[in-house]
Amino acid sequence: MAVAGLGGLGSPASIYLAAAGIGHLTLIDAQRVEPSNLNRQVLHSESDVGQSKLKSATKKLTEIHSNIEVDGIYREITSKNVDRLIKGADVVVDGMDNYPTRYLLNRACVRNRVPFIHGAVEGLVGQLMTILPSRGPCLKCAVPKEPPKKPHFPVLGATPGVIGCLQAMETIKLITGVGKPLVGRMLIFNGTDMTFDEIKVNRDPSCPVCGKHGR
Amino acid sequence: MAVTVKFFASFREAMGKKQESIEGVNNVASLLDELVRKFGEKLAEQFYYSGTRELRKTMNILVNGGGLNLPHDLDKPLKDGDVVAIFPPVSGG
């Protein structure tokens, strides 16, 4: 299992994966803990500020489950290393905070036929979609164009808590074969009016990533 | 018969409703025009940059589950029975 990004999404996702007894977790992150992270990045504490997120995450996760094997990769994800970083993973969890890197992971997962659990949040809104290469649409089918970058925006900490937990749930469902994964459907959570909705998403035959000319 | 438009997140908040049935539109651009005509400036502010007709890059539209490459696909034809979903993708993590 690989968790790419140990922020607001990667924190709850990895905690619930570790608590569920996932034997091996690959954690990918190249950031250090900042005070502004602490409202939502529950892997890290005040005493971790200034340290690498990998260090606090590894400590926290192995405290939860002492038998867990954690491989920490302190690297930015790039087009050159992404295939190597996700190699061998059964599932990749999207804990990124930007679309360029999400698109890199999406493409690499499609190319290597690795399930990718997409999540994203802002304010009180979150979105979730499970990408099963060859079996359903990819992230590029659902969001063909990169949304504009916002340098700063608020996130209510519980919002990635909701989405990150659902990412862990999708991951556990996939590896155990339980239930129906969120394939071809994007879940939209809106904490403002406390609603969960689904948007139907079809695979785009001309998708540059998963279409017939993609990969 | 008509086109069904489903709104999510901030678009739903601006509309005050989950979905709307719109008749007499033949492509996505004319659908957005009709929605603004019917629901006014508050919705126009969600669709376009202030004082312009330039589509906000925070708009994501799917027609019958197919994502549109905007603004290029604004001329995508619509027919009765189509379902259009409008949502603002979020990006944080």
Short mmCIF file of C-alpha atoms in Angstrom, two decimals, chain A residues 124-126 159 189-195:
data_model
loop_
_atom_site.label_atom_id
_atom_site.label_comp_id
_atom_site.label_asym_id
_atom_site.label_seq_id
_atom_site.Cartn_x
_atom_site.Cartn_y
_atom_site.Cartn_z
CA LEU A 124 -16.04 22.08 3.91
CA VAL A 125 -16.13 20.26 0.55
CA GLY A 126 -14.42 17.05 -0.44
CA THR A 159 -13.19 17.71 5.96
CA PHE A 189 -19.17 15.64 0.30
CA ASN A 190 -20.43 19.07 1.31
CA GLY A 191 -20.13 19.74 5.02
CA THR A 192 -21.96 23.06 4.63
CA ASP A 193 -25.30 21.34 4.23
CA MET A 194 -23.98 17.91 5.31
CA THR A 195 -24.75 16.10 2.07
#
